[in-house]
Short mmCIF file of C-alpha atoms in Angstrom, two decimals:
data_model
loop_
_atom_site.label_atom_id
_atom_site.label_comp_id
_atom_site.label_asym_id
_atom_site.label_seq_id
_atom_site.Cartn_x
_atom_site.Cartn_y
_atom_site.Cartn_z
CA MET X 1 -17.38 -63.21 56.54
CA SER X 2 -17.07 -65.89 59.17
CA GLU X 3 -14.97 -65.35 62.27
CA LEU X 4 -11.26 -65.78 61.64
CA PRO X 5 -9.15 -68.27 63.58
CA PHE X 6 -7.28 -67.05 66.66
CA ALA X 7 -3.97 -67.16 64.75
CA ALA X 8 -5.10 -64.19 62.62
CA THR X 9 -6.30 -62.02 65.50
CA THR X 10 -2.96 -61.51 67.26
CA PRO X 11 -0.98 -58.22 66.97
CA VAL X 12 1.15 -59.78 64.20
CA SER X 13 0.15 -62.71 61.99
CA VAL X 14 0.98 -64.28 58.66
CA SER X 15 -0.77 -62.70 55.69
CA ARG X 16 0.50 -64.34 52.49
CA VAL X 17 3.33 -66.44 51.10
CA GLY X 18 5.02 -65.93 47.74
CA LEU X 19 6.50 -68.83 45.77
CA LYS X 20 8.81 -68.61 42.76
CA ALA X 21 7.73 -71.34 40.35
CA ARG X 22 9.39 -72.97 37.38
CA ASP X 23 5.90 -73.83 36.05
CA ALA X 24 3.46 -71.38 37.61
CA GLU X 25 0.41 -72.70 35.77
CA SER X 26 0.92 -76.28 36.92
CA LEU X 27 1.71 -75.22 40.47
CA ALA X 28 -1.39 -73.03 40.67
CA ALA X 29 -3.49 -75.93 39.36
CA TYR X 30 -2.09 -78.12 42.14
CA TYR X 31 -3.02 -75.67 44.89
CA ARG X 32 -6.51 -75.31 43.44
CA ALA X 33 -7.10 -79.05 43.14
CA VAL X 34 -5.33 -80.28 46.26
CA VAL X 35 -5.46 -77.46 48.82
CA GLY X 36 -8.76 -76.08 47.54
CA LEU X 37 -7.61 -72.51 46.97
CA GLN X 38 -9.41 -70.30 44.46
CA GLU X 39 -7.71 -68.19 41.82
CA LEU X 40 -8.35 -64.55 42.75
CA SER X 41 -6.29 -62.54 40.28
CA ARG X 42 -3.38 -62.37 37.86
CA ALA X 43 -0.89 -59.55 37.39
CA ASP X 44 2.40 -59.52 35.50
CA GLY X 45 2.28 -63.29 35.26
CA ALA X 46 1.85 -63.82 39.01
CA ILE X 47 -1.15 -65.88 40.10
CA THR X 48 -2.83 -65.01 43.40
CA LEU X 49 -4.79 -67.76 45.14
CA GLY X 50 -6.86 -67.63 48.30
CA ALA X 51 -10.00 -68.54 50.19
CA ALA X 52 -13.11 -66.48 49.47
CA GLU X 53 -11.62 -63.03 48.76
CA ARG X 54 -8.63 -63.43 51.11
CA PRO X 55 -5.33 -63.80 49.23
CA LEU X 56 -3.07 -66.43 50.81
CA LEU X 57 -0.58 -67.54 48.16
CA VAL X 58 1.11 -65.75 45.24
CA ILE X 59 2.86 -67.86 42.60
CA GLU X 60 5.45 -65.93 40.59
CA PRO X 61 6.72 -67.48 37.34
CA ASP X 62 10.42 -67.95 36.62
CA ALA X 63 10.90 -70.67 34.01
CA ALA X 64 14.68 -70.21 34.17
CA ALA X 65 14.89 -70.83 37.93
CA LYS X 66 16.96 -73.74 39.21
CA PRO X 67 15.14 -76.25 41.44
CA ASP X 68 15.00 -75.47 45.14
CA ASP X 69 17.75 -77.00 47.28
CA PRO X 70 16.23 -78.59 50.42
CA ARG X 71 19.58 -78.24 52.22
CA SER X 72 19.56 -74.47 51.82
CA ALA X 73 17.67 -71.84 53.78
CA GLY X 74 14.12 -71.39 52.56
CA LEU X 75 10.65 -72.84 53.00
CA PHE X 76 10.04 -75.92 55.14
CA HIS X 77 6.27 -75.59 54.77
CA THR X 78 3.37 -73.21 54.36
CA ALA X 79 0.70 -74.15 56.90
CA PHE X 80 -2.90 -73.64 55.80
CA LEU X 81 -5.18 -73.43 58.83
CA LEU X 82 -8.76 -74.65 58.39
CA PRO X 83 -11.47 -73.26 60.68
CA SER X 84 -12.68 -76.51 62.28
CA ARG X 85 -11.97 -80.19 62.85
CA SER X 86 -14.81 -81.15 60.52
CA ASP X 87 -13.19 -79.02 57.79
CA LEU X 88 -9.99 -81.03 58.27
CA GLY X 89 -12.07 -84.21 58.12
CA ARG X 90 -13.61 -83.09 54.84
CA TRP X 91 -10.12 -82.45 53.45
CA ILE X 92 -8.95 -85.92 54.57
CA ASN X 93 -11.89 -87.50 52.75
CA HIS X 94 -11.09 -85.36 49.69
CA ALA X 95 -7.45 -86.51 49.79
CA ALA X 96 -8.48 -90.15 50.09
CA ALA X 97 -11.00 -89.92 47.24
CA ASN X 98 -8.48 -88.27 44.92
CA ASN X 99 -5.42 -90.36 45.81
CA ILE X 100 -3.56 -87.33 47.11
CA ARG X 101 -0.21 -88.44 48.52
CA ILE X 102 0.13 -87.63 52.21
CA GLU X 103 3.64 -87.70 53.69
CA GLY X 104 2.76 -87.33 57.35
CA ALA X 105 -0.11 -86.98 59.82
CA SER X 106 0.50 -85.72 63.35
CA ASP X 107 -1.25 -84.70 66.54
CA HIS X 108 0.75 -81.77 67.94
CA LEU X 109 -1.42 -81.39 71.09
CA VAL X 110 -2.29 -77.83 70.04
CA SER X 111 -3.34 -78.92 66.56
CA GLU X 112 -4.00 -81.80 64.17
CA ALA X 113 -2.05 -81.74 60.94
CA LEU X 114 -1.31 -83.46 57.66
CA TYR X 115 1.76 -82.91 55.49
CA LEU X 116 2.44 -83.09 51.77
CA THR X 117 4.81 -81.64 49.18
CA ASP X 118 3.85 -79.76 46.03
CA PRO X 119 5.28 -80.67 42.59
CA GLU X 120 8.18 -78.20 42.95
CA GLY X 121 9.25 -79.45 46.37
CA ASN X 122 7.53 -76.88 48.59
CA GLY X 123 6.22 -78.31 51.85
CA ILE X 124 2.57 -77.92 52.81
CA GLU X 125 0.76 -78.43 56.09
CA ILE X 126 -3.04 -78.65 56.28
CA TYR X 127 -4.19 -78.32 59.89
CA ARG X 128 -6.80 -77.33 62.41
CA ASP X 129 -6.19 -75.85 65.86
CA ARG X 130 -7.61 -77.08 69.10
CA LEU X 131 -9.23 -74.29 71.12
CA PRO X 132 -6.62 -72.04 72.80
CA GLU X 133 -8.10 -72.88 76.21
CA GLU X 134 -7.17 -76.53 75.54
CA TRP X 135 -3.49 -75.70 75.01
CA LYS X 136 -1.15 -76.39 77.91
CA TRP X 137 1.48 -73.85 78.90
CA ASN X 138 4.41 -74.22 81.27
CA GLY X 139 5.04 -70.58 82.08
CA ASP X 140 5.69 -68.90 78.73
CA LYS X 141 6.43 -72.17 76.87
CA ILE X 142 3.73 -74.20 75.16
CA ALA X 143 3.39 -77.98 75.19
CA MET X 144 3.70 -79.33 71.65
CA ALA X 145 4.56 -82.84 70.52
CA THR X 146 4.47 -85.02 67.43
CA GLU X 147 2.13 -87.92 68.05
CA ARG X 148 0.22 -90.15 65.67
CA LEU X 149 -2.90 -88.51 64.29
CA ASN X 150 -6.15 -90.41 64.68
CA LEU X 151 -7.22 -90.00 61.06
CA ALA X 152 -10.41 -92.01 61.51
CA ALA X 153 -11.56 -89.81 64.39
CA VAL X 154 -10.95 -86.63 62.41
CA ALA X 155 -12.77 -88.01 59.38
CA ALA X 156 -15.64 -89.10 61.65
CA SER X 157 -16.12 -85.48 62.77
CA VAL X 158 -17.80 -84.75 59.42
CA PRO X 159 -21.58 -84.86 59.94
CA ALA X 160 -23.58 -87.60 58.23
CA GLY X 161 -25.02 -86.46 54.91
CA ASP X 162 -22.53 -83.61 54.69
CA ALA X 163 -21.84 -82.15 51.24
CA GLY X 164 -18.13 -82.84 51.69
CA TRP X 165 -15.10 -80.81 50.67
CA GLN X 166 -16.05 -77.72 48.68
CA GLY X 167 -12.62 -76.11 48.65
CA ALA X 168 -10.91 -74.12 51.37
CA PRO X 169 -13.57 -72.52 53.61
CA GLU X 170 -13.77 -68.74 53.59
CA SER X 171 -12.06 -68.34 56.98
CA SER X 172 -9.03 -70.42 56.00
CA ILE X 173 -5.73 -68.61 56.51
CA VAL X 174 -1.99 -69.21 56.46
CA GLY X 175 -1.70 -69.96 60.17
CA HIS X 176 2.07 -70.23 60.25
CA VAL X 177 5.15 -70.54 58.09
CA HIS X 178 7.97 -72.93 58.92
CA LEU X 179 11.37 -71.93 57.55
CA ARG X 180 14.60 -73.76 56.87
CA VAL X 181 17.40 -71.80 58.55
CA GLY X 182 21.11 -72.19 59.12
CA ARG X 183 20.98 -71.57 62.87
CA PRO X 184 17.74 -71.49 64.87
CA GLU X 185 19.41 -69.21 67.45
CA ASP X 186 19.96 -66.58 64.76
CA ALA X 187 16.36 -66.89 63.57
CA GLU X 188 15.13 -66.52 67.14
CA ALA X 189 17.17 -63.36 67.70
CA TRP X 190 16.04 -61.85 64.39
CA TRP X 191 12.32 -62.43 64.97
CA HIS X 192 12.65 -61.09 68.52
CA GLN X 193 14.30 -57.92 67.29
CA GLU X 194 12.32 -57.26 64.13
CA PHE X 195 8.82 -58.34 65.20
CA GLY X 196 8.91 -58.60 68.99
CA PHE X 197 7.96 -62.26 68.77
CA ASP X 198 7.99 -64.51 71.82
CA THR X 199 9.81 -67.84 71.85
CA VAL X 200 7.17 -70.41 72.76
CA ALA X 201 9.03 -73.69 72.16
CA LYS X 202 12.40 -75.16 71.21
CA TYR X 203 13.38 -78.63 70.01
CA GLY X 204 16.91 -78.82 71.31
CA GLY X 205 19.17 -76.61 69.23
CA GLN X 206 17.56 -77.67 65.97
CA ALA X 207 14.21 -75.87 65.92
CA VAL X 208 12.56 -72.82 67.42
CA PHE X 209 8.92 -71.72 67.41
CA LEU X 210 7.90 -68.08 67.78
CA SER X 211 4.62 -66.20 67.97
CA SER X 212 2.70 -63.02 68.66
CA GLY X 213 -0.12 -62.63 71.14
CA GLY X 214 -0.09 -66.10 72.68
CA TYR X 215 -0.48 -68.20 69.53
CA HIS X 216 1.33 -71.56 69.47
CA HIS X 217 3.53 -70.36 66.61
CA HIS X 218 3.36 -68.04 63.65
CA ILE X 219 6.95 -68.81 62.61
CA GLY X 220 9.01 -71.96 62.94
CA GLY X 221 12.68 -72.21 62.08
CA ASN X 222 14.62 -75.46 61.86
CA SER X 223 18.04 -76.67 60.74
CA TRP X 224 17.10 -80.34 60.37
CA HIS X 225 18.36 -80.42 56.76
CA SER X 226 19.92 -76.95 56.47
CA ALA X 227 22.40 -76.71 59.37
CA GLY X 228 25.02 -74.08 58.64
CA ALA X 229 23.25 -72.83 55.49
CA GLY X 230 24.31 -69.42 54.23
CA ARG X 231 22.37 -66.88 52.20
CA ARG X 232 19.78 -68.16 49.77
CA ASP X 233 20.55 -68.47 46.08
CA PRO X 234 18.11 -66.03 44.41
CA SER X 235 18.21 -68.00 41.16
CA ARG X 236 16.42 -70.99 42.74
CA SER X 237 12.70 -71.69 42.85
CA GLY X 238 10.84 -72.00 46.13
CA LEU X 239 10.12 -69.35 48.70
CA ALA X 240 10.02 -65.83 47.24
CA TRP X 241 8.78 -63.97 50.33
CA VAL X 242 6.64 -64.14 53.47
CA GLU X 243 4.20 -61.33 54.21
CA MET X 244 3.24 -60.53 57.80
CA ARG X 245 0.26 -58.40 58.85
CA SER X 246 0.89 -56.09 61.80
CA ASP X 247 -1.18 -53.83 64.02
CA ASN X 248 2.03 -51.98 64.87
CA VAL X 249 3.01 -50.43 61.53
CA THR X 250 1.50 -47.73 59.34
CA LYS X 251 3.22 -48.49 56.03
CA GLU X 252 4.44 -51.46 54.06
CA THR X 253 8.04 -52.49 54.63
CA SER X 254 10.38 -55.20 53.42
CA ARG X 255 13.50 -56.65 54.99
CA GLU X 256 15.63 -59.78 54.82
CA ASP X 257 16.31 -62.33 57.52
CA PRO X 258 19.90 -63.52 58.08
CA TRP X 259 19.61 -65.91 55.10
CA GLY X 260 18.25 -63.39 52.63
CA THR X 261 14.63 -64.54 52.92
CA VAL X 262 12.42 -61.55 52.16
CA ILE X 263 9.94 -60.77 54.96
CA ARG X 264 7.35 -58.14 54.09
CA THR X 265 5.12 -56.35 56.56
CA VAL X 266 1.76 -54.76 55.81
CA PRO X 267 -0.37 -52.67 58.19
CA GLY X 268 -3.90 -53.49 59.17
CA LYS X 269 -6.22 -55.42 61.40
CA ALA X 270 -7.15 -59.01 60.58
#
């Protein structure tokens, strides 16, 4: 197994994300074809996808579910972290060759990222991190921005004669999860209390970014479209749960954030 990205080596990190799907088969096919995940297993109708043998995404079927409401609390995006810039370049070439619709491309100073939305409205980020020693900190706050991504430069990082995109590399992980919340201040307080996360950045009163162990963020929370949102409607599709891996626990637990989003915790090293 190749070395995992820094995001996975901190005391707490993201393990997996669960999605409730109105059409689980079609959604799983999308994540295989577009994101490059492999199907790892099936149980009770749920489809587990991942990279190599590492599970990253679980799609749970619920044909009766109502569509997700983007104004409610829930998932803003699941961020799949690729191991290197050339891996991101391979994915860009794959997206171009297969007419995959990209909705955004940004240089965040700490990372380079592309954004898209799956067929059921769940946001996706595909990104690569710059080296942690290249990140700039002002005390305990990290410098992040949203600048135009130089797509050509990223694509040019792929070596000549390269075999191209072969699916998500084995060390791919869910680097972070960005949530829709009603009040970022409440999300910040909850993640401080429940996980001991540090606040590493804020965008006014509309977004907060939190992490463990000096990462740029494992969790984001914004109210850009969901300001004042109350508890989630469990009958809707979209985010089912987020699973965190922690060095600090000895048994699996489950709790809900202030909007009823289920956050699981599992013990173990990366």
